[in-house]
Structures are given as structure tokens and as C-alpha cells.
PDB file of C-alpha atoms in Angstrom:
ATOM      1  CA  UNK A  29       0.000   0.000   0.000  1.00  0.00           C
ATOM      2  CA  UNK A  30       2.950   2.873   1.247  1.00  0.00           C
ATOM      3  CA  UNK A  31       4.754   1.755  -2.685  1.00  0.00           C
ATOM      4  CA  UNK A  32       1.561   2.614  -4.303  1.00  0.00           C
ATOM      5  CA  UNK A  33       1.052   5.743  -2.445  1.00  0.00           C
ATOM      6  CA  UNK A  34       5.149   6.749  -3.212  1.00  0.00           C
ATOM      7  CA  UNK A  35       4.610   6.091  -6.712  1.00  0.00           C
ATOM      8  CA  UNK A  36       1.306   7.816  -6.947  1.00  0.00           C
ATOM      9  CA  UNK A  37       3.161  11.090  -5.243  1.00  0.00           C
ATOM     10  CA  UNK A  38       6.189  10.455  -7.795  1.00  0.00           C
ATOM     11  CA  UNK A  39       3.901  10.341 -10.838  1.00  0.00           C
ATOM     12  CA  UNK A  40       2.309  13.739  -9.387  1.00  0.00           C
ATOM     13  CA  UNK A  41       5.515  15.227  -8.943  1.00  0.00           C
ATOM     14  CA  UNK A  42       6.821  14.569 -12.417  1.00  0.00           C
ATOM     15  CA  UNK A  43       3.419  15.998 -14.113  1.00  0.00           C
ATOM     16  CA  UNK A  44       4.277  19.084 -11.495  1.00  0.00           C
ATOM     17  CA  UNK A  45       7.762  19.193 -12.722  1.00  0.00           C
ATOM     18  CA  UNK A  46       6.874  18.939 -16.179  1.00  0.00           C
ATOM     19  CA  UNK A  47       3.863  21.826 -16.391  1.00  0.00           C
ATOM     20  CA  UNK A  48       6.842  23.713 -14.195  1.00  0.00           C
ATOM     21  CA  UNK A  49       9.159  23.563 -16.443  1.00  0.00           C
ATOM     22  CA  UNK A  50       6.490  24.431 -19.535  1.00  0.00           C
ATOM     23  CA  UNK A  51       5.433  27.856 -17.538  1.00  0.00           C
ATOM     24  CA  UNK A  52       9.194  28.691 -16.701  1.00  0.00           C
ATOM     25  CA  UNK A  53       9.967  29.008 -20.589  1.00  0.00           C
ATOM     26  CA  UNK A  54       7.171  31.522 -20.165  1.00  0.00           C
ATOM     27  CA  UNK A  55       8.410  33.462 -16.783  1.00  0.00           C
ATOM     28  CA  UNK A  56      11.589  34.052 -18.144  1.00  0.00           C
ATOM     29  CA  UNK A  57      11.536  36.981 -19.281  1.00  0.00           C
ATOM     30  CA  UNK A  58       9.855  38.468 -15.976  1.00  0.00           C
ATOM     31  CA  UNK A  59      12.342  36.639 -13.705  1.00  0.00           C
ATOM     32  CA  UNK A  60      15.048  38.212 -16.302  1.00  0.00           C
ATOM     33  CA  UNK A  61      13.854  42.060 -15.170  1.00  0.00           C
ATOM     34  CA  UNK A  62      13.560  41.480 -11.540  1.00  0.00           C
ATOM     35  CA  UNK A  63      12.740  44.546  -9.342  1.00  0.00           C
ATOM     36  CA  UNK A  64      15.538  46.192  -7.825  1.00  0.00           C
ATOM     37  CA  UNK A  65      13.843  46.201  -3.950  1.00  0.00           C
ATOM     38  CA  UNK A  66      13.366  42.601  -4.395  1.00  0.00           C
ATOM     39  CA  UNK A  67      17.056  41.794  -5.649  1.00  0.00           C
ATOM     40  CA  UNK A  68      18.300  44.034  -2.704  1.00  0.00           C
ATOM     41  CA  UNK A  69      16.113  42.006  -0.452  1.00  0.00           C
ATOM     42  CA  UNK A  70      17.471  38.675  -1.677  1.00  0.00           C
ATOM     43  CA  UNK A  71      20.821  39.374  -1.397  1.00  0.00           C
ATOM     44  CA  UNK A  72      20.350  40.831   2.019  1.00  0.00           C
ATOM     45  CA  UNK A  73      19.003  37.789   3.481  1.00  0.00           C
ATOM     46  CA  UNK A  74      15.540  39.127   4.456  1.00  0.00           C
ATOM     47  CA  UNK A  75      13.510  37.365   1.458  1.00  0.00           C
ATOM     48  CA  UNK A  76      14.225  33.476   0.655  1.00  0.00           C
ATOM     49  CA  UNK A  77      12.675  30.750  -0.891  1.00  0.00           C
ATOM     50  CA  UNK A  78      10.310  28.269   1.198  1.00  0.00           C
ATOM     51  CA  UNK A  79       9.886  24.835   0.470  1.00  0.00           C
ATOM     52  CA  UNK A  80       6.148  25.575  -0.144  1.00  0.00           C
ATOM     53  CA  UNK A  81       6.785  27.422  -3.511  1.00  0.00           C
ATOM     54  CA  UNK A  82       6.532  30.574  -1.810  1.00  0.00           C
ATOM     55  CA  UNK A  83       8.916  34.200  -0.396  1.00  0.00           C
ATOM     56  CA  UNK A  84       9.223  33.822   2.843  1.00  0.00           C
ATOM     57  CA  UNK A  85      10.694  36.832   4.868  1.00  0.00           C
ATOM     58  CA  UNK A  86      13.650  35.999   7.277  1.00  0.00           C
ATOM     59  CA  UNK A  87      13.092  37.580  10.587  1.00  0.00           C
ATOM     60  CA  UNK A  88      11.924  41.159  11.347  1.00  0.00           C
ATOM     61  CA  UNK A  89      12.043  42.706   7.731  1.00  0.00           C
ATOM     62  CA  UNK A  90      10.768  46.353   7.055  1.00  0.00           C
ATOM     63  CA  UNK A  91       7.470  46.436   6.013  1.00  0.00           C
ATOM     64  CA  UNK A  92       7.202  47.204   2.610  1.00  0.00           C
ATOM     65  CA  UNK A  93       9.532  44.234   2.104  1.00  0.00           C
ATOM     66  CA  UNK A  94       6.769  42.378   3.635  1.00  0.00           C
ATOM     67  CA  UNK A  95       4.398  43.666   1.272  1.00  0.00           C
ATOM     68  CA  UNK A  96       6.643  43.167  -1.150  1.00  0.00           C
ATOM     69  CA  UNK A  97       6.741  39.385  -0.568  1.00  0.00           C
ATOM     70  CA  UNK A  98       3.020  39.446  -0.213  1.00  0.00           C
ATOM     71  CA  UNK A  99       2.504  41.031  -3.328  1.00  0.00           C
ATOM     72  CA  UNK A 100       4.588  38.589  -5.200  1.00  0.00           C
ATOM     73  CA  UNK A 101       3.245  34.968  -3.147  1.00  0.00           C
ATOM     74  CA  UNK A 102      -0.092  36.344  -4.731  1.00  0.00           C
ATOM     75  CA  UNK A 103       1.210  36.351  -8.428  1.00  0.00           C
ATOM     76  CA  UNK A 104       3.109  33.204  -7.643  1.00  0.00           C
ATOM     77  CA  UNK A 105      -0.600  31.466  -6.597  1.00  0.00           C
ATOM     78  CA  UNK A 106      -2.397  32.313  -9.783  1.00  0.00           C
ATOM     79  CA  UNK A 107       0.998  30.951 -11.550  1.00  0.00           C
ATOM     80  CA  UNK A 108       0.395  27.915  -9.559  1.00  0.00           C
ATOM     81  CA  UNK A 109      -2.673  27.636  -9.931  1.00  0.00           C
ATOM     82  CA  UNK A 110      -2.853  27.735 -14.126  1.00  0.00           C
ATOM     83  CA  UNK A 111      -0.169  25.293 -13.803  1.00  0.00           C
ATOM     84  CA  UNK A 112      -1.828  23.258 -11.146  1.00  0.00           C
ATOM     85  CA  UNK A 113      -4.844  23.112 -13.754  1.00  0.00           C
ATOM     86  CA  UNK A 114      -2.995  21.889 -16.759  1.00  0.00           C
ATOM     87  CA  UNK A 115      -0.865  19.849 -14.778  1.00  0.00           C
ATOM     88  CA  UNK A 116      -3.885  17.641 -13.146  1.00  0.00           C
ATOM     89  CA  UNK A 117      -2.593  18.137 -10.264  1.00  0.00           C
ATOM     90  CA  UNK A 118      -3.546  20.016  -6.502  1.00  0.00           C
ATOM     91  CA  UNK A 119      -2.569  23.783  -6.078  1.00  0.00           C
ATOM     92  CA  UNK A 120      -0.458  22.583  -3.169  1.00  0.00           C
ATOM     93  CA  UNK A 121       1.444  19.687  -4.831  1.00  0.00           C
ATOM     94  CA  UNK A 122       2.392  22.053  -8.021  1.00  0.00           C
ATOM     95  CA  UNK A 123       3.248  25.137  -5.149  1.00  0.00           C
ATOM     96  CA  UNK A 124       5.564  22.132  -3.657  1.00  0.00           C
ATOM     97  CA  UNK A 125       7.199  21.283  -6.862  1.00  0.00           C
ATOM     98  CA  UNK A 126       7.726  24.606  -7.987  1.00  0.00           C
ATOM     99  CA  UNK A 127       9.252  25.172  -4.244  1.00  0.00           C
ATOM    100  CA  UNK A 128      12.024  22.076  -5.155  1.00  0.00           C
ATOM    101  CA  UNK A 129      13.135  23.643  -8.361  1.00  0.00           C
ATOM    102  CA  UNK A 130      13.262  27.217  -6.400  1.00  0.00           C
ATOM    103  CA  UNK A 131      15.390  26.159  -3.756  1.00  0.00           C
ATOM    104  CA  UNK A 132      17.182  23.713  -6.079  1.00  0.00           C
ATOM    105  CA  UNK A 133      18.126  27.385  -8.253  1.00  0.00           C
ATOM    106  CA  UNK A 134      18.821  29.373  -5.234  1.00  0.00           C
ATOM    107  CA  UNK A 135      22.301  31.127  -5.845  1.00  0.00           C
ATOM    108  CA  UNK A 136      25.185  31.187  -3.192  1.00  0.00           C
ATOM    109  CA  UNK A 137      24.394  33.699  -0.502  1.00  0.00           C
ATOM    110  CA  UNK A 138      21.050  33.090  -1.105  1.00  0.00           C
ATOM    111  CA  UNK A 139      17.861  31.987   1.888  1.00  0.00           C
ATOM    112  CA  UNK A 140      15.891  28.920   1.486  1.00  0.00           C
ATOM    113  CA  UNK A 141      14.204  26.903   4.153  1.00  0.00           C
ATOM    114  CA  UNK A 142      14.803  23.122   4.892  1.00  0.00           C
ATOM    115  CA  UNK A 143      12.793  20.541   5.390  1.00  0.00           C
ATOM    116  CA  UNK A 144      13.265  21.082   9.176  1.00  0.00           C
ATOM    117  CA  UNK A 145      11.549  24.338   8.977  1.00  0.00           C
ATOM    118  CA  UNK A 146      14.711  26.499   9.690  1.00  0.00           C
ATOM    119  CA  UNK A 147      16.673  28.937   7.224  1.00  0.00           C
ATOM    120  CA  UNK A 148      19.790  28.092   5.413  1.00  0.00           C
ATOM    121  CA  UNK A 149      21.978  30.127   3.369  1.00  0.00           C
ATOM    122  CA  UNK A 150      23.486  27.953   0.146  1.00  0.00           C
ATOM    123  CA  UNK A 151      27.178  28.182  -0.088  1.00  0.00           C
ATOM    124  CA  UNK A 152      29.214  28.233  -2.836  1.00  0.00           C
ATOM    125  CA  UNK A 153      29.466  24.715  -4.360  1.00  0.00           C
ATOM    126  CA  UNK A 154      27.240  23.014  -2.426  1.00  0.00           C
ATOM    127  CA  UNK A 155      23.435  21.600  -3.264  1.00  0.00           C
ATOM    128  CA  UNK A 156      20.755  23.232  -0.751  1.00  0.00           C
ATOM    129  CA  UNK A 157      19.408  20.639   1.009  1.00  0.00           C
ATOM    130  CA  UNK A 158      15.926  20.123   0.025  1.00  0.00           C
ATOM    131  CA  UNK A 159      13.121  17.681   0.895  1.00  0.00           C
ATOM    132  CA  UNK A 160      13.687  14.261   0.370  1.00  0.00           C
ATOM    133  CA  UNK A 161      10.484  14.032  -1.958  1.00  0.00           C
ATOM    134  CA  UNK A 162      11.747  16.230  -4.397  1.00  0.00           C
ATOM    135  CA  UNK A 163      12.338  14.857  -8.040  1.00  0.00           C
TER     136      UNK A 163
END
């Protein structure tokens, strides 16, 4: 019963992955002209990736860089959610895949969250380390 269910949630990841992959051709561009006050964010450690497929902020952050990461988890959702559509597959299980490729494209000096919950910051040369479900 637990192999069907693994191979169920592996066949839903790939279909994620796949329909990820397919809208990233098309975010490009936008991901190519990233705002300034989000790029300052990044590399200041207050904004990182969460293994949800959502910003996160990393402790107390100003607020408009809260809003900011508001702002753009709400244009990520409807993303996910197109995706999730042609993909088949749950909101939350697309949101998760797209969360493994984030974290899997973080740069050095970058935040992303483990699968314990807490914040890391990738280092140069070395994989994040991201959920074990992750294709």
C-alpha cells in the first residue's frame, strides 16, 4: 500500500515538474527584469525561498519588504494555480514542486528553508538541502 502511495506522489511530482518547467519558458523573461527592492532584499538575506513554492521573509524585515513578498506569493498562486490546472494536479502539490526547483536554483548567498523548517543560506558549491520528496 505505502509503494503505491510513493509512486502515486512520484507520478504527481513529475506531471508538477513537467507543467513547471512548460510555464518557466514563459516566466523568463519576468524573472530576467527582476525589481531592484526585491534583488536588494534577496541578497540581504531578508527574502528566501520556502519549500512551499513561496517568499518567505527571514526575521523582522521592514514592512514594505513584507508587502513586497506578499505582493509577489499572490502572483506566484495564480501561476500555480494555471499550472496546477494543466498539470492535473492540486494547487499545493504544483506550489511544492515549484518550491524544489526554487530552492534547487537558489544562488550562493542566497535563503531557502529546509525541510526542518529552519533557514539556510546555500554556499558556494554546495546543493541546498531540500526535501527528500523532491524529483
Amino acid at each position: 500500500m505505502a509503494r503505491d502511495t510513493m509512486k502515486k506522489q512520484a507520478h504527481t511530482l513529475f506531471h508538477a515538474a513537467a507543467a513547471l518547467a512548460a510555464l518557466a519558458l514563459v516566466a523568463a523573461p519576468a524573472a530576467a527584469q527582476r525589481d531592484p527592492a526585491y534583488q536588494a532584499a534577496r541578497t540581504a538575506g531578508q527574502v528566501g525561498e520556502k519549500m512551499d513554492g513561496y517568499l518567505g521573509t527571514v526575521g523582522s524585515v521592514p514592512a514594505d519588504v513584507d508587502k513586497m513578498v506578499k505582493d509577489l506569493n499572490i502572483k506566484r498562486k495564480a501561476v500555480y494555480t494555471q499550472g496546477a490546472q494543466g498539470a492535473g494536479v492540486s494547487v499545493e502539490e504544483f506550489a511544492f514542486g515549484a518550491g524544489c526547483k526554487n530552492i534547487r536554483d537558489t544562488a550562493a548567498g542566497e535563503k531557502y528553508q529546509a525541510p526542518d523548517g529552519t533557514w539556510k543560506t546555500r554556499s558556494a558549491g554546495e546543493a541546498p538541502v531540500r526535501d527528500s520528496r523532491c524529483p
